[in-house]
Amino acid sequence: MTRASLDKQPHEVASMFDDVAANYDLTNDVLSLGQDRVWRKAVAKAVHARPAEKILDLAAGTATSSQPFAATGAYVVPCDFSLGMLREGKRRHPWMPFTAGDATKLPFADEVFDAVTISFGLRNVHDTDRALRELYRVTKPGGRVVICEFSHPTWAPFRTVYTEYLMRALPPAARAVSSNPDAYVYLAESIRAWPDQPALAERLQGAGWSRVAWRNLTGGIVALHRGVRD
């Protein structure tokens, strides 16, 4: 699967991430020009994990995104539907409770987690609205959601330059550093097709989340959406 316009079949997306698992974090660091580290820090601050809290890190991949939460003393569950990602993560962090799971059918009971978060994975889910409802279901009343996802730059001239980078510069760069460059063609196209900031906020509200807000990072290349389960 290399075209974002194709239906996002879970087994195809999972297979794509299996193929890039070994070099995924390094590739992201190169292609984002190091900005992925800045974005992860922003997510950690927004989640504000505390000791003994239960945190679900969905689409966690190799659990690079989970480490800041674990460092606070929280109990973090890295969950992903790519077994290749989970295997690579378990090799790096054998002490973490890696869990295989589909975002639209999470393998957790109701109202388990104090906070749920997903970074750069929601746009790859087959049914976005169902995933948002699932995140709501497994969150305790008063708990919070943080979604970090590629979005739409707010300044029109920069948006044009960014789109050119995605579609022209990113695929050749991916060929140089990734084990499966076609996967990054798909990822670039999925970014272009993703809803803008207000549209995603509306979908969060439709799934039941309240006090929904967002903050742009790197000029809107990425947006942090937050919400609370009342």
Short mmCIF file of C-alpha atoms in Angstrom, two decimals:
data_model
loop_
_atom_site.label_atom_id
_atom_site.label_comp_id
_atom_site.label_asym_id
_atom_site.label_seq_id
_atom_site.Cartn_x
_atom_site.Cartn_y
_atom_site.Cartn_z
CA MET A 1 0.00 0.00 0.00
CA THR A 2 1.57 3.28 -1.09
CA ARG A 3 -1.41 5.51 -1.84
CA ALA A 4 -3.18 7.33 0.98
CA SER A 5 -6.31 7.46 -1.15
CA LEU A 6 -6.65 3.69 -0.77
CA ASP A 7 -8.80 2.32 2.01
CA LYS A 8 -6.58 1.95 5.06
CA GLN A 9 -6.82 -1.79 5.62
CA PRO A 10 -5.39 -2.59 9.07
CA HIS A 11 -3.32 -5.58 7.93
CA GLU A 12 -1.74 -3.53 5.14
CA VAL A 13 -0.84 -0.63 7.42
CA ALA A 14 0.52 -3.02 10.05
CA SER A 15 2.65 -4.78 7.43
CA MET A 16 4.00 -1.44 6.24
CA PHE A 17 5.15 -0.55 9.74
CA ASP A 18 6.57 -4.03 10.29
CA ASP A 19 8.85 -3.37 7.32
CA VAL A 20 10.24 -0.09 8.67
CA ALA A 21 10.42 -0.97 12.38
CA ALA A 22 14.20 -1.37 12.71
CA ASN A 23 15.09 2.09 11.39
CA TYR A 24 11.81 3.88 12.06
CA ASP A 25 13.00 6.22 14.82
CA LEU A 26 16.21 7.15 13.00
CA THR A 27 14.31 7.79 9.77
CA ASN A 28 11.80 10.04 11.53
CA ASP A 29 14.62 12.00 13.12
CA VAL A 30 16.26 12.58 9.74
CA LEU A 31 13.10 13.39 7.78
CA SER A 32 11.74 15.77 10.43
CA LEU A 33 15.12 17.53 10.70
CA GLY A 34 15.18 16.69 14.40
CA GLN A 35 11.81 18.29 15.12
CA ASP A 36 10.33 14.97 16.27
CA ARG A 37 12.29 15.35 19.52
CA VAL A 38 10.72 18.77 20.12
CA TRP A 39 7.27 17.35 19.43
CA ARG A 40 7.77 14.45 21.86
CA LYS A 41 8.72 16.91 24.62
CA ALA A 42 5.54 18.89 23.94
CA VAL A 43 3.46 15.72 24.17
CA ALA A 44 5.08 14.74 27.48
CA LYS A 45 4.32 18.17 28.89
CA ALA A 46 0.70 18.06 27.68
CA VAL A 47 0.07 14.56 29.06
CA HIS A 48 1.65 15.60 32.38
CA ALA A 49 2.02 12.03 33.62
CA ARG A 50 2.34 11.61 37.36
CA PRO A 51 3.65 8.78 39.56
CA ALA A 52 1.38 5.72 39.71
CA GLU A 53 -0.93 6.98 36.98
CA LYS A 54 -1.88 4.55 34.23
CA ILE A 55 -1.05 5.88 30.76
CA LEU A 56 -2.00 4.31 27.44
CA ASP A 57 0.41 5.17 24.65
CA LEU A 58 -1.42 4.07 21.53
CA ALA A 59 0.44 3.58 18.24
CA ALA A 60 3.53 3.57 20.42
CA GLY A 61 5.68 1.71 17.90
CA THR A 62 9.00 0.94 19.56
CA ALA A 63 7.94 2.93 22.66
CA THR A 64 10.27 5.86 22.09
CA SER A 65 7.23 8.04 22.79
CA SER A 66 6.52 6.12 26.02
CA GLN A 67 9.82 6.79 27.73
CA PRO A 68 9.06 10.32 29.04
CA PHE A 69 5.89 9.03 30.72
CA ALA A 70 7.69 6.10 32.31
CA ALA A 71 10.39 8.46 33.61
CA THR A 72 7.78 10.23 35.78
CA GLY A 73 6.93 7.00 37.62
CA ALA A 74 3.70 6.40 35.72
CA TYR A 75 2.68 2.91 34.59
CA VAL A 76 2.78 3.09 30.80
CA VAL A 77 1.27 0.58 28.38
CA PRO A 78 2.76 0.90 24.87
CA CYS A 79 0.16 -0.45 22.44
CA ASP A 80 0.48 -0.95 18.68
CA PHE A 81 -0.94 -3.20 15.97
CA SER A 82 2.39 -3.69 14.22
CA LEU A 83 4.02 -6.80 15.65
CA GLY A 84 7.29 -5.79 14.02
CA MET A 85 7.28 -2.51 15.94
CA LEU A 86 6.40 -4.30 19.18
CA ARG A 87 9.21 -6.83 18.73
CA GLU A 88 11.74 -4.09 18.09
CA GLY A 89 10.44 -2.15 21.09
CA LYS A 90 10.61 -5.20 23.36
CA ARG A 91 14.20 -5.77 22.27
CA ARG A 92 15.08 -2.21 23.31
CA HIS A 93 12.89 -1.95 26.42
CA PRO A 94 12.27 -5.50 27.71
CA TRP A 95 10.77 -4.26 30.96
CA MET A 96 7.82 -2.47 29.34
CA PRO A 97 4.35 -4.11 29.01
CA PHE A 98 4.05 -3.99 25.21
CA THR A 99 0.54 -4.89 24.06
CA ALA A 100 -0.75 -5.72 20.60
CA GLY A 101 -3.98 -3.94 19.87
CA ASP A 102 -6.17 -2.35 17.21
CA ALA A 103 -7.19 1.26 17.94
CA THR A 104 -10.77 0.49 16.91
CA LYS A 105 -11.04 -2.52 19.28
CA LEU A 106 -8.76 -1.85 22.22
CA PRO A 107 -8.01 -4.89 24.43
CA PHE A 108 -8.69 -3.03 27.68
CA ALA A 109 -11.63 -2.74 30.07
CA ASP A 110 -13.70 0.42 30.46
CA GLU A 111 -12.32 3.36 32.45
CA VAL A 112 -8.82 1.97 33.07
CA PHE A 113 -6.44 4.81 32.19
CA ASP A 114 -5.81 8.23 33.72
CA ALA A 115 -4.54 9.50 30.37
CA VAL A 116 -4.49 8.23 26.81
CA THR A 117 -2.29 9.53 24.03
CA ILE A 118 -1.47 8.79 20.42
CA SER A 119 1.29 10.44 18.39
CA PHE A 120 1.42 10.33 14.58
CA GLY A 121 -0.80 7.25 14.45
CA LEU A 122 -4.41 8.40 14.36
CA ARG A 123 -4.38 9.22 10.65
CA ASN A 124 -3.35 5.62 9.90
CA VAL A 125 -6.37 4.13 11.67
CA HIS A 126 -9.08 2.65 9.46
CA ASP A 127 -11.95 4.32 11.40
CA THR A 128 -10.82 7.52 13.14
CA ASP A 129 -14.12 8.23 14.90
CA ARG A 130 -14.35 4.73 16.30
CA ALA A 131 -10.78 5.00 17.60
CA LEU A 132 -11.62 8.27 19.36
CA ARG A 133 -14.62 6.59 20.98
CA GLU A 134 -12.45 3.66 22.06
CA LEU A 135 -9.95 6.02 23.66
CA TYR A 136 -12.86 7.65 25.47
CA ARG A 137 -14.16 4.27 26.64
CA VAL A 138 -10.90 3.17 28.28
CA THR A 139 -10.31 6.53 30.01
CA LYS A 140 -11.42 7.17 33.58
CA PRO A 141 -13.88 10.01 34.27
CA GLY A 142 -11.76 13.11 34.66
CA GLY A 143 -9.03 11.55 32.54
CA ARG A 144 -7.44 13.22 29.57
CA VAL A 145 -6.53 12.60 25.95
CA VAL A 146 -3.59 14.08 24.04
CA ILE A 147 -3.31 13.60 20.29
CA CYS A 148 -0.19 14.67 18.44
CA GLU A 149 -0.64 14.52 14.69
CA PHE A 150 0.59 16.14 11.52
CA SER A 151 -1.72 18.97 10.54
CA HIS A 152 -1.99 22.00 8.28
CA PRO A 153 0.51 24.89 8.47
CA THR A 154 -1.31 28.12 9.28
CA TRP A 155 0.75 30.47 7.08
CA ALA A 156 -0.18 29.99 3.42
CA PRO A 157 3.30 30.57 1.86
CA PHE A 158 4.86 28.15 4.32
CA ARG A 159 2.08 25.64 3.66
CA THR A 160 3.01 25.66 -0.02
CA VAL A 161 6.70 25.06 0.73
CA TYR A 162 5.82 22.31 3.20
CA THR A 163 3.59 20.51 0.70
CA GLU A 164 6.40 20.63 -1.86
CA TYR A 165 8.78 19.12 0.70
CA LEU A 166 6.36 16.31 1.51
CA MET A 167 5.75 15.25 -2.06
CA ARG A 168 9.12 16.00 -3.69
CA ALA A 169 11.89 15.96 -1.10
CA LEU A 170 10.59 13.39 1.37
CA PRO A 171 10.43 10.33 -0.93
CA PRO A 172 14.06 10.68 -2.17
CA ALA A 173 15.23 11.28 1.40
CA ALA A 174 13.31 8.23 2.56
CA ARG A 175 15.00 6.12 -0.12
CA ALA A 176 18.36 7.07 1.36
CA VAL A 177 17.58 6.17 4.97
CA SER A 178 14.55 3.86 5.09
CA SER A 179 14.23 0.14 4.49
CA ASN A 180 10.85 0.73 2.83
CA PRO A 181 10.74 4.16 1.13
CA ASP A 182 7.32 3.47 -0.41
CA ALA A 183 5.90 3.56 3.10
CA TYR A 184 6.97 7.18 3.38
CA VAL A 185 5.24 8.06 0.12
CA TYR A 186 2.06 6.75 1.72
CA LEU A 187 2.79 8.69 4.92
CA ALA A 188 3.34 11.92 3.00
CA GLU A 189 0.06 11.51 1.16
CA SER A 190 -1.79 10.64 4.36
CA ILE A 191 -0.55 13.89 5.91
CA ARG A 192 -1.92 15.91 3.01
CA ALA A 193 -5.30 14.15 3.23
CA TRP A 194 -5.69 14.57 7.02
CA PRO A 195 -8.33 16.97 8.47
CA ASP A 196 -7.20 20.39 9.66
CA GLN A 197 -7.10 21.47 13.30
CA PRO A 198 -10.75 22.60 13.75
CA ALA A 199 -12.05 19.51 11.93
CA LEU A 200 -10.16 17.12 14.22
CA ALA A 201 -11.36 19.06 17.28
CA GLU A 202 -14.93 18.60 16.07
CA ARG A 203 -14.40 14.86 15.72
CA LEU A 204 -13.05 14.67 19.27
CA GLN A 205 -16.16 16.42 20.54
CA GLY A 206 -18.31 14.05 18.51
CA ALA A 207 -16.66 11.11 20.28
CA GLY A 208 -17.67 12.53 23.67
CA TRP A 209 -14.58 14.45 24.73
CA SER A 210 -15.11 17.83 26.39
CA ARG A 211 -12.91 20.90 26.89
CA VAL A 212 -11.30 20.19 23.53
CA ALA A 213 -8.50 22.53 22.50
CA TRP A 214 -5.42 22.44 20.32
CA ARG A 215 -2.01 24.07 20.04
CA ASN A 216 0.05 24.35 16.88
CA LEU A 217 3.70 23.25 16.84
CA THR A 218 6.26 24.24 14.19
CA GLY A 219 3.85 26.60 12.48
CA GLY A 220 1.05 24.05 12.31
CA ILE A 221 3.05 21.22 10.76
CA VAL A 222 1.97 19.39 13.89
CA ALA A 223 -0.97 20.05 16.22
CA LEU A 224 -1.51 18.92 19.79
CA HIS A 225 -5.21 18.28 20.53
CA ARG A 226 -6.39 17.77 24.07
CA GLY A 227 -9.64 16.79 25.71
CA VAL A 228 -11.14 15.56 28.99
CA ARG A 229 -13.62 12.82 29.80
CA ASP A 230 -16.18 14.32 32.19
#
